[in-house]
Amino acid sequence: AQTVTQSQPEMSVQEAETVTLSCTYDTSESDYYLFWYKQPPSRQMILVIRQEAYKQQNATENRFSVNFQKAAKSFSLKISDSQLGDAAMYFCAYRESSGGSNYKLTFGKGTLLTVNP
Amino acid sequence: ETGVTQSPTHLIKTRGQQVTLRCSSQSGHNTVSWYQQALGQGPQFIFQYYREEENGRGNFPPRFSGLQFPNYSSELNVNALELDDSALYLCASSAPGRGLDEQFFGPGTRLTVL
């Protein structure tokens, strides 16, 4: 079974600085998707960024970027120019590439990010 | 475009009771997935519904059941509630057959079992 591990229960960063959240996963599949979701205190899970395993290029969305190391099964999230609104719980998630029941997401336990003014 | 909505927001039940949680999927989405998020944990996949049929299930007992209606809204039913069922229940909708495989989450229902 696939597993997702986030080894940092909590992280903090100064406003305008850069922070990196770590994620490792275990799978025997060669094609899959990886995601970072943000869950603010409002509880609504919001997709931050996604990476398709067959793509070599690391995904980027504005201030958010990933470092995807397929061989090492590592998928870290870098947040640049951190803003107060970035404070939230961040979850790393895995999904197999095919459809049907494989649309289930497997989540890590999350990293609570605090942004200090 | 209306996002994913869930009702109720909060719910308190006692052990042994039954509960029904509701989810309205985002417009145009035909697939709904349910997740249980215990306090301090990541969401755990319960099951998924596609075109009114269960289409994948996680490691949850049969007392967790669901329905999907022709308008693609969905219900999660939990019988014989246990204290460990206290959690945030999230639903997510998507439209994989239409190239929209991103899952959009609702705000969740917080269930407390006493």
mmCIF file of C-alpha atoms in Angstrom:
data_model
loop_
_atom_site.group_PDB
_atom_site.id
_atom_site.type_symbol
_atom_site.label_atom_id
_atom_site.label_comp_id
_atom_site.label_asym_id
_atom_site.label_seq_id
_atom_site.Cartn_x
_atom_site.Cartn_y
_atom_site.Cartn_z
ATOM 1 C CA ALA A 1 0.000 0.000 0.000
ATOM 2 C CA GLN A 2 1.089 3.515 -0.671
ATOM 3 C CA THR A 3 2.189 5.593 2.283
ATOM 4 C CA VAL A 4 2.997 9.271 2.629
ATOM 5 C CA THR A 5 5.260 10.572 5.379
ATOM 6 C CA GLN A 6 5.655 14.151 6.545
ATOM 7 C CA SER A 7 8.432 14.222 9.113
ATOM 8 C CA GLN A 8 7.926 17.823 10.254
ATOM 9 C CA PRO A 9 4.852 18.175 12.467
ATOM 10 C CA GLU A 10 5.443 21.935 12.773
ATOM 11 C CA MET A 11 7.467 24.560 10.956
ATOM 12 C CA SER A 12 7.754 28.319 11.335
ATOM 13 C CA VAL A 13 9.012 31.035 9.022
ATOM 14 C CA GLN A 14 9.428 34.779 9.123
ATOM 15 C CA GLU A 15 7.265 36.813 6.820
ATOM 16 C CA ALA A 16 8.961 37.323 3.431
ATOM 17 C CA GLU A 17 11.371 34.440 4.034
ATOM 18 C CA THR A 18 11.481 31.039 2.353
ATOM 19 C CA VAL A 19 10.476 27.741 3.917
ATOM 20 C CA THR A 20 10.621 24.148 2.688
ATOM 21 C CA LEU A 21 8.236 21.422 3.793
ATOM 22 C CA SER A 22 9.317 17.806 3.387
ATOM 23 C CA CYS A 23 7.409 14.790 2.153
ATOM 24 C CA THR A 24 8.424 11.261 1.286
ATOM 25 C CA TYR A 25 6.242 8.518 -0.094
ATOM 26 C CA ASP A 26 6.360 4.847 -0.842
ATOM 27 C CA THR A 27 4.890 3.233 -3.931
ATOM 28 C CA SER A 28 5.660 0.495 -6.411
ATOM 29 C CA GLU A 29 3.923 2.366 -9.223
ATOM 30 C CA SER A 30 5.837 4.215 -11.908
ATOM 31 C CA ASP A 31 3.129 6.698 -12.808
ATOM 32 C CA TYR A 32 1.228 8.678 -10.222
ATOM 33 C CA TYR A 33 0.372 12.167 -9.046
ATOM 34 C CA LEU A 34 1.600 14.076 -6.021
ATOM 35 C CA PHE A 35 -0.122 17.039 -4.446
ATOM 36 C CA TRP A 36 0.299 19.627 -1.759
ATOM 37 C CA TYR A 37 -2.927 20.757 -0.110
ATOM 38 C CA LYS A 38 -3.364 23.648 2.305
ATOM 39 C CA GLN A 39 -5.939 23.510 5.101
ATOM 40 C CA PRO A 40 -6.398 26.831 6.899
ATOM 41 C CA PRO A 41 -8.377 27.111 10.153
ATOM 42 C CA SER A 42 -11.525 27.439 8.033
ATOM 43 C CA ARG A 43 -10.960 23.695 7.338
ATOM 44 C CA GLN A 44 -11.474 23.887 3.568
ATOM 45 C CA MET A 45 -8.771 21.879 1.833
ATOM 46 C CA ILE A 46 -7.255 23.874 -1.037
ATOM 47 C CA LEU A 47 -4.973 22.482 -3.729
ATOM 48 C CA VAL A 48 -1.649 24.332 -3.765
ATOM 49 C CA ILE A 49 0.294 22.465 -6.428
ATOM 50 C CA ARG A 50 0.399 19.142 -8.249
ATOM 51 C CA GLN A 51 3.135 17.109 -9.905
ATOM 52 C CA GLU A 52 2.771 14.307 -12.423
ATOM 53 C CA ALA A 53 5.417 11.648 -11.875
ATOM 54 C CA TYR A 54 6.217 11.208 -15.551
ATOM 55 C CA LYS A 55 7.184 14.867 -15.856
ATOM 56 C CA GLN A 56 10.810 15.656 -15.110
ATOM 57 C CA GLN A 57 10.207 19.356 -14.633
ATOM 58 C CA ASN A 58 9.326 20.519 -11.149
ATOM 59 C CA ALA A 59 5.927 22.185 -10.872
ATOM 60 C CA THR A 60 5.682 25.864 -9.989
ATOM 61 C CA GLU A 61 2.690 27.995 -9.028
ATOM 62 C CA ASN A 62 3.635 31.598 -8.288
ATOM 63 C CA ARG A 63 5.446 31.561 -4.912
ATOM 64 C CA PHE A 64 5.057 27.798 -4.528
ATOM 65 C CA SER A 65 7.395 25.285 -6.105
ATOM 66 C CA VAL A 66 8.274 21.652 -5.578
ATOM 67 C CA ASN A 67 11.456 19.617 -5.606
ATOM 68 C CA PHE A 68 10.415 16.241 -6.980
ATOM 69 C CA GLN A 69 13.038 13.510 -6.659
ATOM 70 C CA LYS A 70 11.432 10.394 -8.116
ATOM 71 C CA ALA A 71 14.253 7.970 -7.359
ATOM 72 C CA ALA A 72 14.389 9.119 -3.755
ATOM 73 C CA LYS A 73 10.561 9.239 -3.555
ATOM 74 C CA SER A 74 10.781 12.740 -2.177
ATOM 75 C CA PHE A 75 8.425 15.642 -2.864
ATOM 76 C CA SER A 76 9.176 18.849 -0.964
ATOM 77 C CA LEU A 77 7.283 22.138 -1.134
ATOM 78 C CA LYS A 78 9.094 25.459 -1.162
ATOM 79 C CA ILE A 79 7.200 28.608 -0.260
ATOM 80 C CA SER A 80 9.007 31.804 -1.231
ATOM 81 C CA ASP A 81 8.273 35.290 0.111
ATOM 82 C CA SER A 82 6.071 33.801 2.852
ATOM 83 C CA GLN A 83 2.926 35.731 3.684
ATOM 84 C CA LEU A 84 0.752 35.726 6.791
ATOM 85 C CA GLY A 85 -2.005 34.093 4.758
ATOM 86 C CA ASP A 86 0.233 31.091 4.124
ATOM 87 C CA ALA A 87 -0.194 29.999 7.744
ATOM 88 C CA ALA A 88 -2.071 26.702 7.649
ATOM 89 C CA MET A 89 -1.748 22.938 7.866
ATOM 90 C CA TYR A 90 -0.089 21.574 4.744
ATOM 91 C CA PHE A 91 -0.735 18.042 3.560
ATOM 92 C CA CYS A 92 1.225 16.055 1.035
ATOM 93 C CA ALA A 93 -0.926 13.585 -0.913
ATOM 94 C CA TYR A 94 -0.443 10.772 -3.415
ATOM 95 C CA ARG A 95 -2.765 9.401 -6.073
ATOM 96 C CA GLU A 96 -2.339 6.675 -8.636
ATOM 97 C CA SER A 97 -2.546 7.786 -12.228
ATOM 98 C CA SER A 98 -5.411 5.664 -13.511
ATOM 99 C CA GLY A 99 -9.078 6.420 -13.000
ATOM 100 C CA GLY A 100 -11.911 4.662 -11.212
ATOM 101 C CA SER A 101 -11.231 3.790 -7.607
ATOM 102 C CA ASN A 102 -7.667 4.969 -7.971
ATOM 103 C CA TYR A 103 -8.828 8.516 -7.604
ATOM 104 C CA LYS A 104 -8.444 8.092 -3.886
ATOM 105 C CA LEU A 105 -5.924 10.404 -2.269
ATOM 106 C CA THR A 106 -3.495 9.094 0.343
ATOM 107 C CA PHE A 107 -2.471 11.882 2.713
ATOM 108 C CA GLY A 108 0.401 12.428 5.084
ATOM 109 C CA LYS A 109 -0.218 13.588 8.644
ATOM 110 C CA GLY A 110 0.452 17.191 7.800
ATOM 111 C CA THR A 111 2.839 20.002 8.725
ATOM 112 C CA LEU A 112 1.538 23.004 10.635
ATOM 113 C CA LEU A 113 3.140 26.140 9.209
ATOM 114 C CA THR A 114 3.306 29.300 11.305
ATOM 115 C CA VAL A 115 4.266 32.606 9.678
ATOM 116 C CA ASN A 116 5.720 35.180 12.049
ATOM 117 C CA PRO A 117 5.333 38.911 11.260
ATOM 118 C CA GLU B 1 -20.091 28.244 -10.347
ATOM 119 C CA THR B 2 -21.092 26.815 -6.964
ATOM 120 C CA GLY B 3 -18.395 25.043 -4.978
ATOM 121 C CA VAL B 4 -18.721 21.904 -2.869
ATOM 122 C CA THR B 5 -21.060 22.358 0.067
ATOM 123 C CA GLN B 6 -21.652 20.126 3.088
ATOM 124 C CA SER B 7 -24.296 19.996 5.762
ATOM 125 C CA PRO B 8 -24.536 20.224 8.635
ATOM 126 C CA THR B 9 -21.452 22.160 9.738
ATOM 127 C CA HIS B 10 -21.376 20.591 13.176
ATOM 128 C CA LEU B 11 -23.170 17.626 14.684
ATOM 129 C CA ILE B 12 -23.224 16.031 18.112
ATOM 130 C CA LYS B 13 -24.448 12.454 18.547
ATOM 131 C CA THR B 14 -24.262 9.809 21.225
ATOM 132 C CA ARG B 15 -22.691 6.396 20.940
ATOM 133 C CA GLY B 16 -24.902 3.879 19.151
ATOM 134 C CA GLN B 17 -26.861 6.471 17.186
ATOM 135 C CA GLN B 18 -26.927 6.824 13.416
ATOM 136 C CA VAL B 19 -25.938 9.904 11.430
ATOM 137 C CA THR B 20 -26.340 11.149 7.861
ATOM 138 C CA LEU B 21 -24.009 13.734 6.377
ATOM 139 C CA ARG B 22 -24.706 15.475 3.080
ATOM 140 C CA CYS B 23 -22.586 16.793 0.266
ATOM 141 C CA SER B 24 -23.466 18.764 -2.843
ATOM 142 C CA SER B 25 -20.840 18.416 -5.519
ATOM 143 C CA GLN B 26 -19.481 21.237 -7.608
ATOM 144 C CA SER B 27 -21.472 21.962 -10.749
ATOM 145 C CA GLY B 28 -20.592 19.522 -13.537
ATOM 146 C CA HIS B 29 -18.813 17.045 -11.246
ATOM 147 C CA ASN B 30 -20.007 13.418 -11.304
ATOM 148 C CA THR B 31 -17.659 11.833 -8.770
ATOM 149 C CA VAL B 32 -17.756 12.288 -4.998
ATOM 150 C CA SER B 33 -15.217 10.992 -2.499
ATOM 151 C CA TRP B 34 -15.575 10.977 1.284
ATOM 152 C CA TYR B 35 -12.721 11.294 3.773
ATOM 153 C CA GLN B 36 -12.499 11.065 7.554
ATOM 154 C CA GLN B 37 -10.026 13.402 9.240
ATOM 155 C CA ALA B 38 -9.371 12.658 12.893
ATOM 156 C CA LEU B 39 -7.936 15.434 15.024
ATOM 157 C CA GLY B 40 -4.285 16.041 14.200
ATOM 158 C CA GLN B 41 -4.280 13.547 11.323
ATOM 159 C CA GLY B 42 -4.470 13.636 7.565
ATOM 160 C CA PRO B 43 -7.710 12.692 5.837
ATOM 161 C CA GLN B 44 -8.396 8.975 5.350
ATOM 162 C CA PHE B 45 -10.284 7.780 2.271
ATOM 163 C CA ILE B 46 -13.661 6.224 3.099
ATOM 164 C CA PHE B 47 -15.177 5.595 -0.349
ATOM 165 C CA GLN B 48 -15.918 7.114 -3.708
ATOM 166 C CA TYR B 49 -19.109 7.284 -5.755
ATOM 167 C CA TYR B 50 -19.284 7.596 -9.510
ATOM 168 C CA ARG B 51 -22.582 7.760 -11.347
ATOM 169 C CA GLU B 52 -24.513 6.603 -8.287
ATOM 170 C CA GLU B 53 -22.376 3.520 -7.621
ATOM 171 C CA GLU B 54 -19.632 2.909 -5.066
ATOM 172 C CA ASN B 55 -16.393 2.903 -7.000
ATOM 173 C CA GLY B 56 -13.665 2.239 -4.459
ATOM 174 C CA ARG B 57 -13.558 1.860 -0.694
ATOM 175 C CA GLY B 58 -10.952 2.419 1.984
ATOM 176 C CA ASN B 59 -10.424 0.450 5.180
ATOM 177 C CA PHE B 60 -13.729 1.314 6.855
ATOM 178 C CA PRO B 61 -16.338 -1.124 8.239
ATOM 179 C CA PRO B 62 -19.719 -1.710 6.552
ATOM 180 C CA ARG B 63 -21.484 0.553 9.045
ATOM 181 C CA PHE B 64 -20.067 3.367 6.906
ATOM 182 C CA SER B 65 -22.275 3.515 3.835
ATOM 183 C CA GLY B 66 -23.199 6.038 1.229
ATOM 184 C CA LEU B 67 -25.430 7.083 -1.596
ATOM 185 C CA GLN B 68 -25.084 9.218 -4.660
ATOM 186 C CA PHE B 69 -28.146 10.747 -6.263
ATOM 187 C CA PRO B 70 -28.908 11.480 -9.940
ATOM 188 C CA ASN B 71 -27.872 15.114 -9.410
ATOM 189 C CA TYR B 72 -24.499 13.748 -8.113
ATOM 190 C CA SER B 73 -25.028 14.964 -4.562
ATOM 191 C CA SER B 74 -24.117 12.387 -1.945
ATOM 192 C CA GLU B 75 -24.791 11.161 1.562
ATOM 193 C CA LEU B 76 -22.541 9.453 4.066
ATOM 194 C CA ASN B 77 -24.334 7.310 6.614
ATOM 195 C CA VAL B 78 -22.713 5.948 9.737
ATOM 196 C CA ASN B 79 -24.581 3.421 11.891
ATOM 197 C CA ALA B 80 -23.889 2.378 15.467
ATOM 198 C CA LEU B 81 -21.681 5.372 16.154
ATOM 199 C CA GLU B 82 -18.545 4.837 18.193
ATOM 200 C CA LEU B 83 -16.463 7.382 20.088
ATOM 201 C CA ASP B 84 -13.648 6.988 17.533
ATOM 202 C CA ASP B 85 -15.989 8.172 14.783
ATOM 203 C CA SER B 86 -15.554 11.702 16.128
ATOM 204 C CA ALA B 87 -13.804 13.516 13.293
ATOM 205 C CA LEU B 88 -14.090 16.024 10.490
ATOM 206 C CA TYR B 89 -15.779 14.440 7.490
ATOM 207 C CA LEU B 90 -14.783 15.890 4.155
ATOM 208 C CA CYS B 91 -16.279 15.312 0.781
ATOM 209 C CA ALA B 92 -14.573 16.103 -2.486
ATOM 210 C CA SER B 93 -15.990 16.227 -5.983
ATOM 211 C CA SER B 94 -14.331 15.815 -9.337
ATOM 212 C CA ALA B 95 -15.121 15.051 -12.951
ATOM 213 C CA PRO B 96 -12.409 12.627 -14.094
ATOM 214 C CA GLY B 97 -14.221 11.595 -17.211
ATOM 215 C CA ARG B 98 -14.135 15.177 -18.382
ATOM 216 C CA GLY B 99 -10.448 15.756 -17.771
ATOM 217 C CA LEU B 100 -11.179 17.527 -14.514
ATOM 218 C CA ASP B 101 -9.573 15.089 -12.126
ATOM 219 C CA GLU B 102 -8.654 17.607 -9.466
ATOM 220 C CA GLN B 103 -10.663 16.989 -6.321
ATOM 221 C CA PHE B 104 -12.399 20.032 -4.882
ATOM 222 C CA PHE B 105 -13.120 19.771 -1.176
ATOM 223 C CA GLY B 106 -16.023 21.019 0.857
ATOM 224 C CA PRO B 107 -15.620 22.709 4.254
ATOM 225 C CA GLY B 108 -16.436 19.509 6.123
ATOM 226 C CA THR B 109 -18.822 18.380 8.837
ATOM 227 C CA ARG B 110 -17.454 18.174 12.358
ATOM 228 C CA LEU B 111 -18.996 15.122 14.066
ATOM 229 C CA THR B 112 -18.673 14.688 17.811
ATOM 230 C CA VAL B 113 -19.752 11.376 19.358
ATOM 231 C CA LEU B 114 -20.340 11.427 23.105
#
